[in-house]
CSV table of C-alpha atoms in Angstrom, one decimal:
chain,number,residue,atom,x,y,z
Q,18,MET,CA,159.0,74.2,177.3
Q,19,ALA,CA,156.1,71.9,177.1
Q,20,ILE,CA,153.1,73.6,174.8
Q,21,ASN,CA,149.4,73.3,176.7
Q,22,PHE,CA,147.4,71.7,174.4
Q,23,ASP,CA,144.6,72.0,176.9
Q,24,VAL,CA,144.2,75.8,175.8
Q,25,ALA,CA,142.7,76.1,172.8
Q,26,PRO,CA,142.2,79.7,170.9
Q,27,GLN,CA,138.8,81.4,170.6
Q,28,ARG,CA,138.1,80.8,167.4
Q,29,ARG,CA,134.1,81.9,166.7
Q,30,GLY,CA,133.9,84.9,164.9
Q,31,THR,CA,136.8,84.4,162.8
Q,32,ASP,CA,136.3,83.7,159.6
Q,33,SER,CA,137.0,79.8,160.9
Q,34,ALA,CA,135.5,77.6,157.8
Q,35,LYS,CA,135.4,75.0,161.0
Q,36,TRP,CA,133.5,77.0,163.3
Q,37,CYS,CA,131.3,79.2,161.2
Q,38,TYR,CA,129.5,77.1,158.5
Q,39,PHE,CA,127.6,75.0,161.7
Q,40,GLY,CA,125.6,77.3,164.0
Q,41,GLU,CA,126.7,78.4,167.0
Q,42,ASP,CA,125.0,75.7,169.0
Q,43,VAL,CA,127.1,73.1,168.1
Q,44,LEU,CA,130.6,72.2,168.1
Q,45,PRO,CA,132.4,71.8,165.0
Q,46,MET,CA,134.1,68.5,165.2
Q,47,TRP,CA,134.3,67.8,161.5
Q,48,VAL,CA,137.0,68.9,159.1
Q,49,ALA,CA,140.6,68.1,159.4
Q,50,ASP,CA,141.5,71.7,160.8
Q,51,MET,CA,142.8,71.0,164.5
Q,52,ASP,CA,142.0,73.7,167.6
Q,53,VAL,CA,145.5,74.4,168.3
Q,54,ARG,CA,147.6,77.2,168.9
Q,55,SER,CA,150.1,76.6,165.1
Q,56,PRO,CA,153.5,77.2,167.2
Q,57,GLN,CA,155.1,80.0,168.3
Q,58,PRO,CA,158.4,80.1,165.5
Q,59,ILE,CA,155.9,79.9,162.5
Q,60,ILE,CA,153.8,83.5,164.1
Q,61,ASP,CA,157.0,85.0,164.5
Q,62,ALA,CA,158.2,84.4,161.2
Q,63,LEU,CA,155.1,86.0,159.9
Q,64,GLN,CA,154.7,89.0,162.0
Q,65,GLN,CA,158.9,89.5,160.4
Q,66,ARG,CA,157.8,89.9,157.1
Q,67,VAL,CA,154.6,91.1,157.5
Q,68,ALA,CA,156.4,94.1,159.6
Q,69,HIS,CA,158.3,94.2,155.9
Q,70,GLY,CA,154.9,96.1,155.2
Q,71,VAL,CA,155.5,94.5,150.9
Q,72,PHE,CA,152.8,91.7,149.5
Q,73,GLY,CA,154.2,92.7,146.3
Q,74,TYR,CA,154.3,88.6,143.4
Q,75,GLY,CA,156.0,86.0,144.5
Q,76,TRP,CA,158.9,84.0,143.7
Q,77,ASP,CA,160.7,80.8,143.9
Q,78,SER,CA,162.4,80.4,147.2
Q,79,PRO,CA,165.4,78.1,147.1
Q,80,SER,CA,165.5,78.2,150.9
Q,81,LEU,CA,162.6,76.2,151.0
Q,82,ARG,CA,163.9,74.0,148.5
Q,83,ALA,CA,166.3,73.4,150.1
Q,84,THR,CA,164.9,73.1,152.9
Q,85,LEU,CA,162.6,70.7,152.2
Q,86,VAL,CA,165.8,68.1,150.6
Q,87,GLU,CA,166.8,68.3,154.3
Q,88,ARG,CA,164.3,66.7,155.5
Q,89,MET,CA,163.7,63.8,152.8
Q,90,GLN,CA,166.7,62.9,153.8
Q,91,ARG,CA,166.6,63.3,157.6
Q,92,LEU,CA,163.1,62.1,157.7
Q,93,TYR,CA,163.0,59.3,155.3
Q,94,ASN,CA,167.1,58.4,153.9
Q,95,TRP,CA,165.1,60.3,150.4
Q,96,THR,CA,167.4,61.7,148.2
Q,97,ILE,CA,166.0,63.6,145.8
Q,98,GLN,CA,166.9,67.0,144.4
Q,99,PRO,CA,165.9,70.6,144.1
Q,100,GLU,CA,164.1,71.0,140.9
Q,101,ASP,CA,162.6,67.2,142.0
Q,102,ILE,CA,160.1,70.2,144.1
Q,103,VAL,CA,156.8,71.6,142.2
Q,104,PHE,CA,155.3,74.1,145.0
Q,105,LEU,CA,150.8,74.0,144.7
Q,106,PRO,CA,148.8,75.9,146.4
Q,107,GLY,CA,147.1,73.1,148.4
Q,108,LEU,CA,145.7,69.1,147.8
Q,109,VAL,CA,142.5,69.5,146.3
Q,110,SER,CA,144.2,71.4,143.8
Q,111,GLY,CA,147.1,69.0,143.4
Q,112,LEU,CA,144.6,66.8,142.6
Q,113,ASN,CA,142.9,67.9,140.6
Q,114,VAL,CA,145.9,68.9,138.3
Q,115,VAL,CA,147.5,65.5,138.1
Q,116,ASN,CA,143.6,64.0,137.3
Q,117,ARG,CA,144.8,66.9,134.8
Q,118,ALA,CA,148.4,65.8,134.1
Q,119,VAL,CA,147.8,62.1,133.6
Q,120,GLY,CA,146.5,60.4,130.6
Q,121,GLN,CA,142.9,61.3,128.2
Q,122,ALA,CA,140.0,61.6,128.5
Q,123,GLY,CA,138.0,58.6,129.6
Q,124,ASP,CA,141.0,56.9,130.5
Q,125,GLY,CA,140.2,55.5,134.4
Q,126,VAL,CA,142.2,56.4,137.7
Q,127,ALA,CA,142.2,54.0,141.2
Q,128,VAL,CA,141.2,54.7,143.8
Q,129,HIS,CA,140.1,52.9,147.2
Q,130,THR,CA,137.9,53.6,149.6
Q,131,PRO,CA,136.5,54.6,151.7
Q,132,VAL,CA,138.6,57.9,151.1
Q,133,TYR,CA,139.1,60.9,151.3
Q,134,GLY,CA,135.9,62.6,149.0
Q,135,PRO,CA,138.5,65.0,146.7
Q,136,PHE,CA,139.8,61.7,145.5
Q,137,LEU,CA,136.4,61.2,144.5
Q,138,SER,CA,135.6,64.0,142.3
Q,139,ALA,CA,139.8,65.3,140.6
Q,140,PRO,CA,139.4,62.4,138.7
Q,141,THR,CA,135.2,63.2,137.0
Q,142,ASN,CA,136.6,67.1,137.1
Q,143,GLN,CA,138.9,65.9,134.5
Q,144,GLY,CA,137.0,63.9,132.1
Q,145,ARG,CA,138.2,59.6,133.7
Q,146,LYS,CA,136.7,57.3,134.3
Q,147,LEU,CA,136.9,56.8,138.9
Q,148,GLN,CA,137.6,53.5,139.4
Q,149,VAL,CA,137.6,51.7,142.8
Q,150,ALA,CA,138.3,49.1,145.5
Q,151,PRO,CA,137.0,48.3,148.3
Q,152,LEU,CA,139.0,48.1,151.7
Q,153,ALA,CA,138.9,45.2,153.1
Q,154,VAL,CA,137.9,45.9,157.1
Q,155,SER,CA,137.9,43.7,159.9
Q,156,THR,CA,136.8,43.2,162.7
Q,157,GLN,CA,138.1,42.4,166.9
Q,158,GLY,CA,135.8,43.2,169.5
Q,159,GLN,CA,134.5,46.5,169.3
Q,160,ARG,CA,138.0,47.4,167.0
Q,161,LEU,CA,138.3,47.6,163.0
Q,162,HIS,CA,141.4,47.5,160.6
Q,163,TYR,CA,141.4,48.0,157.3
Q,164,THR,CA,143.4,46.4,154.8
Q,165,VAL,CA,143.9,46.9,150.9
Q,166,ASP,CA,142.3,43.9,149.4
Q,167,PHE,CA,144.5,43.3,146.3
Q,168,ASP,CA,143.2,40.6,144.8
Q,169,ARG,CA,139.1,43.8,144.6
Q,170,PHE,CA,142.6,46.1,143.5
Q,171,ALA,CA,143.2,43.9,140.7
Q,172,THR,CA,140.5,43.2,139.1
Q,173,THR,CA,140.0,46.9,139.3
Q,174,ILE,CA,142.8,48.1,137.4
Q,175,ASP,CA,141.8,47.4,133.1
Q,176,ASN,CA,143.7,48.6,130.0
Q,177,THR,CA,141.7,52.4,130.5
Q,178,THR,CA,143.6,52.8,133.6
Q,179,ARG,CA,146.4,55.4,134.2
Q,180,LEU,CA,146.6,56.5,137.7
Q,181,PHE,CA,146.0,54.8,140.8
Q,182,ILE,CA,146.2,57.6,143.9
Q,183,LEU,CA,147.0,56.4,146.8
Q,184,CYS,CA,146.8,58.3,150.1
Q,185,ASN,CA,148.9,57.4,153.0
Q,186,PRO,CA,148.2,57.6,156.2
Q,187,HIS,CA,144.9,56.7,155.4
Q,188,ASN,CA,142.1,59.8,155.8
Q,189,PRO,CA,139.5,58.3,157.0
Q,190,VAL,CA,141.1,55.0,158.1
Q,191,GLY,CA,143.8,56.1,160.6
Q,192,ARG,CA,146.4,53.4,158.8
Q,193,ALA,CA,150.2,54.7,158.5
Q,194,PHE,CA,150.1,51.7,155.2
Q,195,SER,CA,153.3,49.1,156.0
Q,196,ARG,CA,156.2,48.6,154.0
Q,197,GLN,CA,155.4,45.3,151.9
Q,198,GLU,CA,152.0,47.2,151.7
Q,199,LEU,CA,153.7,49.8,149.8
Q,200,LEU,CA,155.2,47.3,148.0
Q,201,GLN,CA,152.8,45.3,147.0
Q,202,MET,CA,150.9,48.4,145.5
Q,203,ALA,CA,153.7,49.5,143.5
Q,204,ALA,CA,154.1,46.3,141.7
Q,205,LEU,CA,150.7,46.1,140.3
Q,206,CYS,CA,151.0,49.4,139.4
Q,207,GLU,CA,154.3,49.2,138.6
Q,208,GLU,CA,152.5,45.9,135.9
Q,209,HIS,CA,150.1,47.6,134.7
Q,210,ASP,CA,152.6,50.7,133.7
Q,211,LEU,CA,150.4,53.4,136.4
Q,212,VAL,CA,151.8,56.1,137.6
Q,213,ILE,CA,151.0,57.1,141.5
Q,214,CYS,CA,149.8,59.8,142.5
Q,215,SER,CA,150.3,60.0,147.0
Q,216,ASP,CA,148.8,62.3,149.2
Q,217,GLU,CA,151.1,61.9,152.0
Q,218,ILE,CA,150.0,64.7,153.7
Q,219,HIS,CA,149.4,63.4,157.4
Q,220,CYS,CA,153.1,62.1,156.9
Q,221,ASP,CA,153.8,64.4,160.5
Q,222,LEU,CA,150.9,62.5,162.1
Q,223,LEU,CA,151.9,59.3,163.5
Q,224,MET,CA,150.3,58.0,166.4
Q,225,ALA,CA,152.4,56.4,169.4
Q,226,ASP,CA,155.6,54.6,166.9
Q,227,ASN,CA,154.7,54.1,164.2
Q,228,ARG,CA,156.2,55.3,161.2
Q,229,HIS,CA,156.1,56.4,157.6
Q,230,ILE,CA,157.1,55.0,154.5
Q,231,PRO,CA,156.9,57.2,150.9
Q,232,ILE,CA,156.0,55.4,148.4
Q,233,ALA,CA,159.0,56.6,146.5
Q,234,ARG,CA,161.4,56.2,148.4
Q,235,LEU,CA,161.2,52.0,148.4
Q,236,ALA,CA,162.5,51.7,144.5
Q,237,PRO,CA,164.5,53.8,142.2
Q,238,GLU,CA,162.1,52.5,139.6
Q,239,ILE,CA,159.3,53.5,141.5
Q,240,ALA,CA,160.2,56.7,141.9
Q,241,GLN,CA,159.8,56.8,138.5
Q,242,ARG,CA,156.2,56.7,138.5
Q,243,THR,CA,155.4,58.7,141.6
Q,244,ILE,CA,154.0,62.0,142.3
Q,245,THR,CA,154.2,62.4,146.4
Q,246,LEU,CA,152.1,65.2,147.5
Q,247,MET,CA,152.6,67.6,150.8
Q,248,ALA,CA,152.4,70.1,152.9
Q,249,PRO,CA,152.4,71.4,156.1
Q,250,SER,CA,149.0,72.6,156.7
Q,251,LYS,CA,147.4,69.4,158.6
Q,252,THR,CA,150.7,69.4,160.7
Q,253,PHE,CA,151.0,72.6,161.6
Q,254,ASN,CA,147.1,73.7,161.2
Q,255,ILE,CA,148.7,76.3,158.8
Q,256,PRO,CA,146.4,75.3,156.3
Q,257,GLY,CA,144.4,78.4,155.9
Q,258,LEU,CA,147.9,79.7,154.8
Q,259,GLY,CA,147.7,77.1,151.0
Q,260,ALA,CA,151.4,76.1,150.8
Q,261,SER,CA,152.2,72.8,149.6
Q,262,PHE,CA,153.6,70.7,146.7
Q,263,ALA,CA,154.4,68.0,144.6
Q,264,ILE,CA,158.6,65.7,144.9
Q,265,VAL,CA,158.2,64.2,141.1
Q,266,GLN,CA,161.1,63.0,140.3
Q,267,ASN,CA,161.1,62.0,136.6
Q,268,ALA,CA,161.5,64.8,134.5
Q,269,ALA,CA,158.8,64.3,131.6
Q,270,LEU,CA,156.7,63.8,134.4
Q,271,ARG,CA,157.6,66.5,136.4
Q,272,LYS,CA,156.8,68.5,133.2
Q,273,GLN,CA,153.4,66.6,132.6
Q,274,LEU,CA,152.6,68.3,136.0
Q,275,GLU,CA,153.9,71.8,135.6
Q,276,THR,CA,151.9,72.1,131.9
Q,277,ALA,CA,149.0,71.5,133.5
Q,278,ALA,CA,149.2,73.2,136.0
Q,279,ASN,CA,149.8,77.3,133.9
Q,280,GLY,CA,147.3,78.8,134.0
Q,281,ILE,CA,145.0,78.0,136.3
Q,282,VAL,CA,146.7,77.4,139.7
Q,283,PRO,CA,147.8,80.3,141.8
Q,284,HIS,CA,151.8,80.0,142.6
Q,285,LEU,CA,152.5,80.0,146.6
Q,286,ASN,CA,152.0,83.4,148.6
Q,287,ILE,CA,154.2,84.7,150.1
Q,288,LEU,CA,153.5,84.3,153.5
Q,289,GLY,CA,152.2,80.5,152.5
Q,290,MET,CA,156.3,79.9,152.1
Q,291,VAL,CA,157.4,81.6,155.0
Q,292,ALA,CA,155.3,79.8,157.0
Q,293,ALA,CA,155.9,76.8,155.7
Q,294,GLU,CA,159.9,77.2,155.8
Q,295,ALA,CA,160.2,78.0,159.6
Q,296,ALA,CA,157.3,75.0,160.2
Q,297,TYR,CA,160.2,72.5,158.6
Q,298,THR,CA,163.3,74.6,159.8
Q,299,SER,CA,162.0,75.1,163.7
Q,300,CYS,CA,159.3,73.6,164.9
Q,301,ASP,CA,160.5,69.8,165.0
Q,302,ASP,CA,159.9,69.7,168.8
Q,303,TRP,CA,156.7,70.8,168.9
Q,304,LEU,CA,155.6,68.6,166.2
Q,305,GLN,CA,156.5,66.0,168.5
Q,306,GLU,CA,154.0,67.0,171.9
Q,307,LEU,CA,151.9,67.5,170.0
Q,308,ASN,CA,151.9,64.4,168.4
Q,309,SER,CA,151.5,62.6,172.1
Q,310,TYR,CA,149.0,64.6,172.5
Q,311,LEU,CA,147.3,63.8,169.9
Q,312,THR,CA,148.4,59.7,171.1
Q,313,ALA,CA,146.6,60.1,174.3
Q,314,ASN,CA,143.4,61.7,173.0
Q,315,ARG,CA,143.2,59.4,169.9
Q,316,ASP,CA,143.2,56.3,173.3
Q,317,PHE,CA,141.6,58.5,175.4
Q,318,ALA,CA,138.2,58.5,172.2
Q,319,VAL,CA,138.7,54.5,171.7
Q,320,ALA,CA,138.2,54.4,175.8
Q,321,TYR,CA,136.3,56.4,176.6
Q,322,LEU,CA,133.6,55.0,173.1
Q,323,ASP,CA,135.2,51.1,174.1
Q,324,GLU,CA,132.8,51.6,177.5
Q,325,ARG,CA,130.0,54.7,176.7
Q,326,LEU,CA,128.5,53.1,173.3
Q,327,PRO,CA,129.5,49.6,172.9
Q,328,ALA,CA,127.2,48.9,170.2
Q,329,ALA,CA,129.4,50.6,167.2
Q,330,ARG,CA,133.1,50.1,166.1
Q,331,VAL,CA,136.0,52.2,165.9
Q,332,THR,CA,139.7,52.6,163.8
Q,333,CYS,CA,142.4,52.9,166.1
Q,334,PRO,CA,144.4,55.4,164.0
Q,335,GLU,CA,148.0,54.6,163.4
Q,336,ALA,CA,148.2,58.4,162.3
Q,337,THR,CA,145.9,61.0,161.2
Q,338,TYR,CA,143.8,63.0,164.3
Q,339,LEU,CA,140.9,61.3,162.6
Q,340,LEU,CA,138.5,58.4,164.0
Q,341,TRP,CA,136.6,56.7,162.3
Q,342,LEU,CA,133.2,55.3,163.8
Q,343,ASP,CA,130.7,53.1,163.0
Q,344,CYS,CA,127.3,53.7,163.7
Q,345,SER,CA,125.3,51.5,162.1
Q,346,SER,CA,124.4,49.4,165.0
Q,347,LEU,CA,122.9,52.4,166.6
Q,348,GLY,CA,119.4,51.9,165.2
Q,349,ILE,CA,119.5,55.4,163.9
Q,350,GLU,CA,117.7,56.3,161.0
Q,351,GLY,CA,118.6,58.6,158.1
Q,352,THR,CA,122.7,59.5,158.2
Q,353,ALA,CA,124.8,59.6,161.3
Q,354,ALA,CA,125.8,62.3,161.2
Q,355,ASP,CA,122.9,64.1,160.4
Q,356,PHE,CA,121.1,63.2,163.8
Q,357,PHE,CA,124.1,63.7,165.8
Q,358,LEU,CA,124.2,67.1,164.1
Q,359,LYS,CA,120.7,68.0,165.3
Q,360,GLN,CA,120.2,65.7,168.3
Q,361,ALA,CA,123.9,66.3,169.7
Q,362,LYS,CA,124.4,69.8,167.8
Q,363,VAL,CA,128.3,67.6,167.4
Q,364,ALA,CA,129.0,67.8,164.0
Q,365,VAL,CA,130.6,65.0,162.1
Q,366,ASN,CA,132.0,63.8,158.6
Q,367,ASP,CA,129.1,61.9,157.2
Q,368,GLY,CA,130.7,58.5,156.0
Q,369,GLN,CA,129.2,58.4,152.4
Q,370,TRP,CA,131.2,61.4,152.0
Q,371,PHE,CA,133.6,58.4,151.6
Q,372,GLY,CA,132.6,56.4,149.3
Q,373,GLU,CA,132.0,53.0,148.8
Q,374,GLY,CA,132.2,51.5,152.2
Q,375,GLY,CA,130.9,55.0,153.9
Q,376,ALA,CA,127.7,54.7,154.3
Q,377,GLY,CA,126.3,54.1,158.4
Q,378,PHE,CA,130.1,55.5,159.3
Q,379,VAL,CA,131.0,58.6,160.1
Q,380,ARG,CA,134.9,60.7,160.6
Q,381,LEU,CA,135.4,62.6,164.1
Q,382,ASN,CA,138.3,65.2,164.6
Q,383,TYR,CA,140.1,64.8,167.8
Q,384,GLY,CA,142.8,67.4,166.9
Q,385,CYS,CA,141.5,69.2,169.6
Q,386,PRO,CA,142.1,69.8,173.6
Q,387,ARG,CA,141.1,67.0,175.2
Q,388,ALA,CA,138.3,68.9,177.6
Q,389,THR,CA,136.6,69.4,174.2
Q,390,LEU,CA,136.9,66.1,172.9
Q,391,ARG,CA,135.0,64.9,175.9
Q,392,ALA,CA,132.3,67.2,176.1
Q,393,GLY,CA,131.4,66.2,172.2
Q,394,LEU,CA,131.6,62.6,172.7
Q,395,ASP,CA,129.4,62.6,175.1
Q,396,MET,CA,127.3,65.0,173.4
Q,397,LEU,CA,126.8,62.2,170.7
Q,398,VAL,CA,126.5,59.0,174.3
Q,399,GLY,CA,123.9,61.5,174.9
Q,400,SER,CA,121.9,62.3,172.0
Q,401,LEU,CA,121.2,58.6,171.9
């Protein structure tokens, strides 16, 4: 049965961070949280668990482990073992634990920018040194395209660097990196003996015919230096349930991660585990329809901005539901995010939060009904 993504639940008054952070006169198009109802199999599984009426401490789920092993094999031809999986309550805590687990205070952590803000804060939270390698950006007309600047990446790494944090698919620029790009990144990490932490939380949210390649899947020797972070949260719109996981095929590295998490990172809650298993066993058809809808939203937004806001430049994301918009030529005083919040009453993310290369940009979430997307774009353009 076709899912009607044109209809969204009312979220005001539901303690939603996305909808409550700003005033009631503001249309929120900022945080990566979709305005869609989660798949019915997840809702049914949660209702069944709630009906049990007991909410004691959760325990490890062999069934969820088996489900994840099967999913990695089916989607990526990636053979992992149940014991390779470390459950985590969220990707941000995962990023911080990885930084705590790898190296010592003062060691370097390399990241590509612009990038999701916690990539920039997690190293310093754990006493590490942030080492920034900006992505290269090219333009063709109004279109932006980002690639890895391998020369800059190589010169960013020094003898203190111990960890590289990769965002693939990339937030906010929307790249699903190619096999060749991933191999080149892995080769640099092998040359300098770096651990790779690959945040792949958006791996299911693929636009059009794009495909995701886990970097650890490329070769056994790459897998031995990689911690892969994934979650059902963005894909199935269940971030509030706090369920994610790391795949670590190197036993010694996995032990480092578990030791760093001991005593400070809570176990998964039982509802999060139930939702994750339902998501990964019963929602593939829903996901296929969602990605088709999001691809159409992307195409609508890009075409709209090309026509109505030709002075701006924008990405055409290969994955995620996040549009990266260069507003530096619009003649706006101050940040574009502040301008749009005050003048358009639309909340978008300020590009500066994403680090070097983000000034003058905003990130816009198009994971919403098309009517909401059109209304938001109308408000943005109308404010100029």
